[in-house]
C-alpha positions as semicolon CSV with decimal commas, in nm:
position;residue;x (nm);y (nm);z (nm)
1;X;10,378;13,540;12,699
2;X;10,557;13,306;12,836
3;X;10,524;12,975;12,528
4;X;10,550;13,295;12,261
5;X;10,868;13,206;12,064
6;X;10,899;13,310;11,694
7;X;10,850;12,936;11,563
8;X;10,652;12,608;11,700
9;X;10,797;12,317;11,551
10;X;10,549;12,082;11,663
11;X;10,714;11,712;11,683
12;X;11,037;11,663;11,966
13;X;11,121;11,347;11,690
14;X;11,443;11,366;11,467
15;X;11,278;11,594;11,294
16;X;11,175;11,854;11,490
17;X;11,492;11,814;11,684
18;X;11,636;11,908;11,362
19;X;11,516;12,205;11,246
20;X;11,492;12,366;11,578
21;X;11,913;12,333;11,586
22;X;11,947;12,437;11,289
23;X;11,689;12,767;11,340
24;X;11,870;12,831;11,684
25;X;12,200;12,814;11,575
26;X;12,046;13,133;11,319
27;X;11,915;13,311;11,617
28;X;11,574;13,182;11,585
29;X;11,401;13,223;11,933
30;X;11,225;12,892;11,915
31;X;10,947;12,678;12,090
32;X;10,975;12,221;12,091
33;X;10,553;12,121;12,138
34;X;10,659;11,756;12,225
35;X;10,311;11,513;12,351
36;X;10,541;11,262;12,550
37;X;10,929;11,253;12,547
38;X;11,160;11,383;12,309
39;X;11,196;11,111;12,025
40;X;10,926;10,846;12,174
41;X;10,722;10,839;11,827
42;X;10,905;10,702;11,454
43;X;11,215;10,821;11,606
44;X;11,239;10,549;11,873
45;X;11,099;10,291;11,556
46;X;11,325;10,366;11,350
47;X;11,701;10,172;11,296
48;X;11,878;10,459;11,279
49;X;12,048;10,370;10,919
50;X;12,213;10,665;10,778
51;X;12,210;10,549;10,407
52;X;12,255;10,689;10,075
53;X;11,945;10,606;9,872
54;X;11,850;10,637;9,498
55;X;11,541;10,591;9,434
56;X;11,505;10,872;9,246
57;X;11,770;11,155;9,215
58;X;11,620;11,423;9,472
59;X;11,597;11,094;9,727
60;X;12,028;11,043;9,616
61;X;12,080;11,448;9,633
62;X;11,862;11,485;9,950
63;X;12,011;11,182;10,157
64;X;12,403;11,255;10,039
65;X;12,402;11,609;10,094
66;X;12,242;11,473;10,511
67;X;12,464;11,233;10,524
68;X;12,745;11,454;10,499
69;X;12,587;11,690;10,788
70;X;12,537;11,361;10,967
71;X;12,924;11,334;10,909
72;X;13,022;11,609;11,088
73;X;12,750;11,601;11,367
74;X;12,957;11,244;11,484
75;X;13,264;11,428;11,608
76;X;13,093;11,684;11,812
77;X;12,841;11,410;11,966
78;X;12,864;11,165;12,315
79;X;12,870;10,888;12,309
80;X;12,531;10,711;12,381
81;X;12,409;10,857;12,015
82;X;12,623;10,516;11,921
83;X;12,740;10,640;11,616
84;X;12,915;10,430;11,424
85;X;13,079;10,431;11,017
86;X;13,022;10,038;10,948
87;X;12,836;10,022;10,602
88;X;12,604;9,906;10,450
89;X;12,588;9,567;10,223
90;X;12,358;9,484;9,968
91;X;12,331;9,144;9,943
92;X;12,206;8,995;9,647
93;X;12,075;8,628;9,616
94;X;12,116;8,571;9,224
95;X;12,273;8,679;8,918
96;X;11,984;8,959;8,850
97;X;12,019;9,157;9,134
98;X;12,424;9,148;9,075
99;X;12,312;9,341;8,756
100;X;12,100;9,563;8,989
101;X;12,421;9,634;9,252
102;X;12,629;9,711;8,983
103;X;12,359;9,910;8,791
104;X;12,330;10,051;9,181
105;X;12,671;10,079;9,169
106;X;12,732;10,298;8,855
107;X;12,401;10,562;8,988
108;X;12,607;10,591;9,246
109;X;12,973;10,683;9,155
110;X;12,786;10,904;8,936
111;X;12,678;11,142;9,182
112;X;13,013;11,052;9,353
113;X;12,913;10,778;9,590
114;X;13,184;10,541;9,708
115;X;13,079;10,194;9,626
116;X;13,181;9,821;9,557
117;X;13,007;9,512;9,372
118;X;13,180;9,225;9,592
119;X;13,146;8,857;9,424
120;X;13,089;8,600;9,619
121;X;13,370;8,498;9,815
122;X;13,373;8,879;9,857
123;X;13,026;8,871;10,044
124;X;13,089;8,580;10,200
125;X;13,467;8,748;10,382
126;X;13,273;9,079;10,492
127;X;12,965;8,874;10,608
128;X;13,056;8,423;10,679
129;X;12,711;8,433;10,849
130;X;12,469;8,464;10,509
131;X;12,324;8,170;10,382
132;X;12,484;7,988;10,116
133;X;12,413;8,034;9,779
134;X;12,402;8,406;9,715
135;X;12,591;8,606;9,448
136;X;12,791;8,887;9,610
137;X;12,617;9,260;9,707
138;X;12,733;9,614;9,662
139;X;12,912;9,729;9,945
140;X;12,880;10,101;10,056
141;X;13,120;10,207;10,269
142;X;13,010;10,559;10,403
143;X;12,630;10,469;10,542
144;X;12,674;10,496;10,938
145;X;12,418;10,416;11,212
146;X;12,321;10,556;11,506
147;X;12,066;10,589;11,845
148;X;11,836;10,780;11,734
149;X;11,596;10,889;12,015
150;X;11,943;10,963;12,176
151;X;12,085;11,161;11,897
152;X;11,744;11,365;11,865
153;X;11,823;11,483;12,269
154;X;12,165;11,560;12,182
155;X;12,024;11,790;11,874
156;X;11,745;11,927;12,105
157;X;12,001;12,004;12,390
158;X;12,226;12,183;12,086
159;X;11,941;12,342;12,005
160;X;11,851;12,460;12,459
161;X;12,266;12,612;12,420
162;X;12,076;12,848;12,140
163;X;11,753;12,924;12,390
164;X;11,491;12,657;12,215
165;X;11,312;12,531;12,506
166;X;11,053;12,217;12,499
167;X;10,706;12,262;12,587
168;X;10,500;11,975;12,681
169;X;10,194;11,895;12,532
170;X;9,966;11,796;12,195
171;X;9,856;12,009;12,034
172;X;9,513;11,919;11,900
173;X;9,422;12,224;11,603
174;X;9,584;12,556;11,438
175;X;9,482;12,805;11,522
176;X;9,494;13,203;11,349
177;X;9,828;13,286;11,475
178;X;9,915;12,966;11,698
179;X;9,826;12,633;11,795
180;X;9,591;12,574;12,035
181;X;9,660;12,248;12,348
182;X;9,450;11,925;12,473
183;X;9,476;12,116;12,770
184;X;9,323;12,445;12,656
185;X;9,625;12,628;12,599
186;X;9,688;12,868;12,296
187;X;9,982;12,908;12,176
188;X;10,072;13,201;12,019
189;X;10,359;13,200;11,758
190;X;10,433;13,358;11,403
191;X;10,545;13,069;11,232
192;X;10,421;12,777;11,302
193;X;10,680;12,433;11,206
194;X;10,406;12,076;11,207
195;X;10,672;11,769;11,206
196;X;10,480;11,514;11,367
197;X;10,463;11,215;11,167
198;X;10,212;11,048;11,059
199;X;10,032;11,242;11,334
200;X;10,057;11,528;11,086
201;X;9,702;11,517;10,956
202;X;9,525;11,590;11,239
203;X;9,631;11,929;11,207
204;X;9,648;11,950;10,863
205;X;9,402;11,682;10,706
206;X;9,530;11,762;10,306
207;X;9,803;11,702;10,404
208;X;9,869;11,388;10,134
209;X;10,043;11,174;10,448
210;X;9,935;10,880;10,531
211;X;10,119;10,544;10,788
212;X;10,294;10,289;10,671
213;X;10,347;10,076;11,025
214;X;10,644;9,886;11,088
215;X;10,734;9,634;11,323
216;X;11,158;9,586;11,480
217;X;11,330;9,356;11,661
218;X;11,626;9,333;11,891
219;X;11,801;9,039;12,006
220;X;11,983;8,984;12,293
221;X;12,427;9,091;12,257
222;X;12,648;8,905;12,017
223;X;12,890;9,102;11,935
224;X;13,111;9,009;11,570
225;X;12,762;8,865;11,419
226;X;12,735;9,073;11,147
227;X;12,981;9,319;11,105
228;X;12,786;9,523;10,871
229;X;12,374;9,646;10,722
230;X;12,267;9,416;10,571
231;X;12,013;9,487;10,361
232;X;11,857;9,252;10,063
233;X;11,890;9,416;9,734
234;X;11,490;9,349;9,680
235;X;11,452;9,700;10,007
236;X;11,361;9,923;9,759
237;X;11,110;9,790;9,558
238;X;10,916;9,634;9,890
239;X;10,984;9,959;10,110
240;X;10,794;10,177;9,879
241;X;10,514;9,928;9,793
242;X;10,206;10,129;9,822
243;X;9,986;9,837;9,823
244;X;9,927;9,513;10,022
245;X;10,196;9,455;10,339
246;X;10,529;9,361;10,279
247;X;10,868;9,261;10,462
248;X;11,263;9,257;10,338
249;X;11,555;9,157;10,505
250;X;11,745;9,452;10,700
251;X;12,006;9,350;10,985
252;X;12,156;9,581;11,207
253;X;12,487;9,513;11,419
254;X;12,438;9,839;11,669
255;X;12,712;9,859;11,936
256;X;12,613;9,685;12,225
257;X;12,681;9,407;11,986
258;X;12,266;9,410;11,956
259;X;12,144;9,275;11,653
260;X;11,815;9,488;11,543
261;X;11,564;9,315;11,308
262;X;11,340;9,479;11,019
263;X;11,172;9,512;10,832
264;X;10,849;9,540;10,743
265;X;10,582;9,754;10,594
266;X;10,191;9,778;10,654
267;X;10,066;10,033;10,455
268;X;9,742;10,321;10,596
269;X;9,782;10,066;10,899
270;X;9,786;10,287;11,180
271;X;9,755;10,018;11,486
272;X;10,081;10,014;11,728
273;X;9,983;9,652;11,841
274;X;10,238;9,360;11,759
275;X;10,117;9,193;11,415
276;X;10,203;8,810;11,502
277;X;10,124;8,685;11,174
278;X;10,421;8,999;11,042
279;X;10,688;8,967;11,280
280;X;10,702;8,595;11,177
281;X;10,675;8,722;10,843
282;X;10,983;8,975;10,863
283;X;11,236;8,727;11,151
284;X;11,199;8,433;10,872
285;X;11,281;8,685;10,590
286;X;11,556;8,772;10,798
287;X;11,652;8,376;10,894
288;X;11,648;8,282;10,514
289;X;11,904;8,498;10,487
290;X;12,103;8,469;10,769
291;X;12,085;8,102;10,952
292;X;12,195;8,075;11,249
293;X;11,996;8,467;11,384
294;X;11,701;8,101;11,455
295;X;11,972;8,038;11,743
296;X;11,968;8,396;11,866
297;X;11,769;8,559;12,168
298;X;11,492;8,810;12,033
299;X;11,470;9,052;12,388
300;X;11,212;9,282;12,273
301;X;10,965;9,377;12,000
302;X;10,768;9,676;11,888
303;X;10,672;9,880;11,613
304;X;10,650;10,237;11,487
305;X;10,416;10,442;11,191
306;X;10,603;10,607;10,920
307;X;10,455;10,892;10,747
308;X;10,459;10,841;10,381
309;X;10,412;11,007;10,073
310;X;10,269;10,937;9,772
311;X;10,583;10,973;9,470
312;X;10,811;10,938;9,839
313;X;10,955;11,231;9,922
314;X;10,942;11,418;10,178
315;X;10,735;11,787;10,277
316;X;10,952;12,042;10,319
317;X;10,878;12,429;10,344
318;X;10,633;12,573;10,374
319;X;10,218;12,481;10,373
320;X;10,084;12,733;10,017
321;X;9,745;12,757;10,138
322;X;9,762;12,866;10,518
323;X;10,049;13,148;10,668
324;X;10,243;13,108;10,895
325;X;10,240;12,722;10,895
326;X;10,547;12,518;10,749
327;X;10,611;12,130;10,705
328;X;10,876;11,914;10,763
329;X;10,705;11,536;10,712
330;X;10,669;11,215;10,494
331;X;10,951;11,084;10,486
332;X;10,921;10,755;10,571
333;X;11,149;10,522;10,642
334;X;11,449;10,807;10,586
335;X;11,371;11,019;10,910
336;X;11,694;10,979;11,081
337;X;11,830;10,988;10,754
338;X;11,703;11,291;10,613
339;X;11,618;11,471;10,909
340;X;12,032;11,738;10,985
341;X;11,936;11,852;10,580
342;X;11,563;11,897;10,652
343;X;11,649;12,096;10,952
344;X;11,888;12,280;10,658
345;X;11,641;12,263;10,405
346;X;11,370;12,444;10,627
347;X;11,567;12,716;10,792
348;X;11,755;12,814;10,522
349;X;11,363;12,939;10,412
350;X;11,231;13,062;10,637
351;X;11,504;13,368;10,629
352;X;11,533;13,355;10,280
353;X;11,902;13,252;10,286
354;X;12,020;12,986;9,932
355;X;11,966;12,654;10,058
356;X;12,283;12,394;9,967
357;X;12,057;12,203;9,743
358;X;11,757;12,293;9,533
359;X;11,454;12,254;9,740
360;X;11,182;12,263;9,432
361;X;11,135;11,829;9,450
362;X;11,083;11,844;9,806
363;X;10,864;12,143;9,848
364;X;10,428;12,071;9,965
365;X;10,342;12,285;9,725
366;X;10,407;11,993;9,444
367;X;10,155;11,768;9,638
368;X;9,941;12,072;9,724
369;X;9,849;12,227;9,396
370;X;9,478;12,264;9,449
371;X;9,473;12,381;9,846
372;X;9,717;12,633;9,711
373;X;9,440;12,772;9,463
374;X;9,131;12,680;9,682
């Protein structure tokens, strides 16, 4: 059959593209099933922040591993990917948050992640547009940003050089040995990788993945207004709250001179319409840290759905109760950061290779034990 491949990856976003590139590089015949255009889902609603995060040791190990893969990948990507190592500046509003910055630095240092605690004068030397009265911050110079849709396209182009192909279609159900599409076709494959973000539950309802709606806004071009990815130190608590809507200060300088503004979280909200009350809260939070934003022109606002898991870690590996089905999902707000590591970890497991980092914290079986014993 013309549509047959060894591995069918459902989802042509950043994670699916990374899985395709990793498998194709090992000589696996790969097809990617995409319902829309490449990188049009959660990928297009991601900030493209390549960041080492430290909610847990498992998260830090995964993000650090993936960051190193991004640094290597960036040496070969086209200019349209807009890779820039601008660094992350975690902003401390008061003395308590500045102590949190010191604690964060110690945790990073234990994992060989360079960072520097800044006092208030050093903070304003880095970012003079920040509001007065802030206590300092933590600068992580190795973090970077990319333009996610272009990065996904670049990964799929690399996979295509190794024989991978993209199939247009919408998966509606898993069937023995394949996937049935909305148009009536059935694609038969040795293995299926579910990598379609929050829609993964449409194929495997037992997956503990839920949507978190987020808003983004982008300004006109204001080169030099900010120099680093700016994030408040309260972001982690806000971003990973499981109940209630939340916002946090998160502003990124784009290579175009524009400013990308986040961040909002609405757990279990799957609508894509702009929530103007939530948008107003998000922008007000940004202006509270960068008062000059209020004078700038916003040219576009959009939303996306992040795929979240109960423990905040992605699902990477075999489905314990569905033979031939693999999962690469549940990355929430770190799908861009962890995509390359996800591809490598998935490929290693599928091919029987030794992964570069332990995979146990990310295996779907950790949250699907009941399904495994059903």
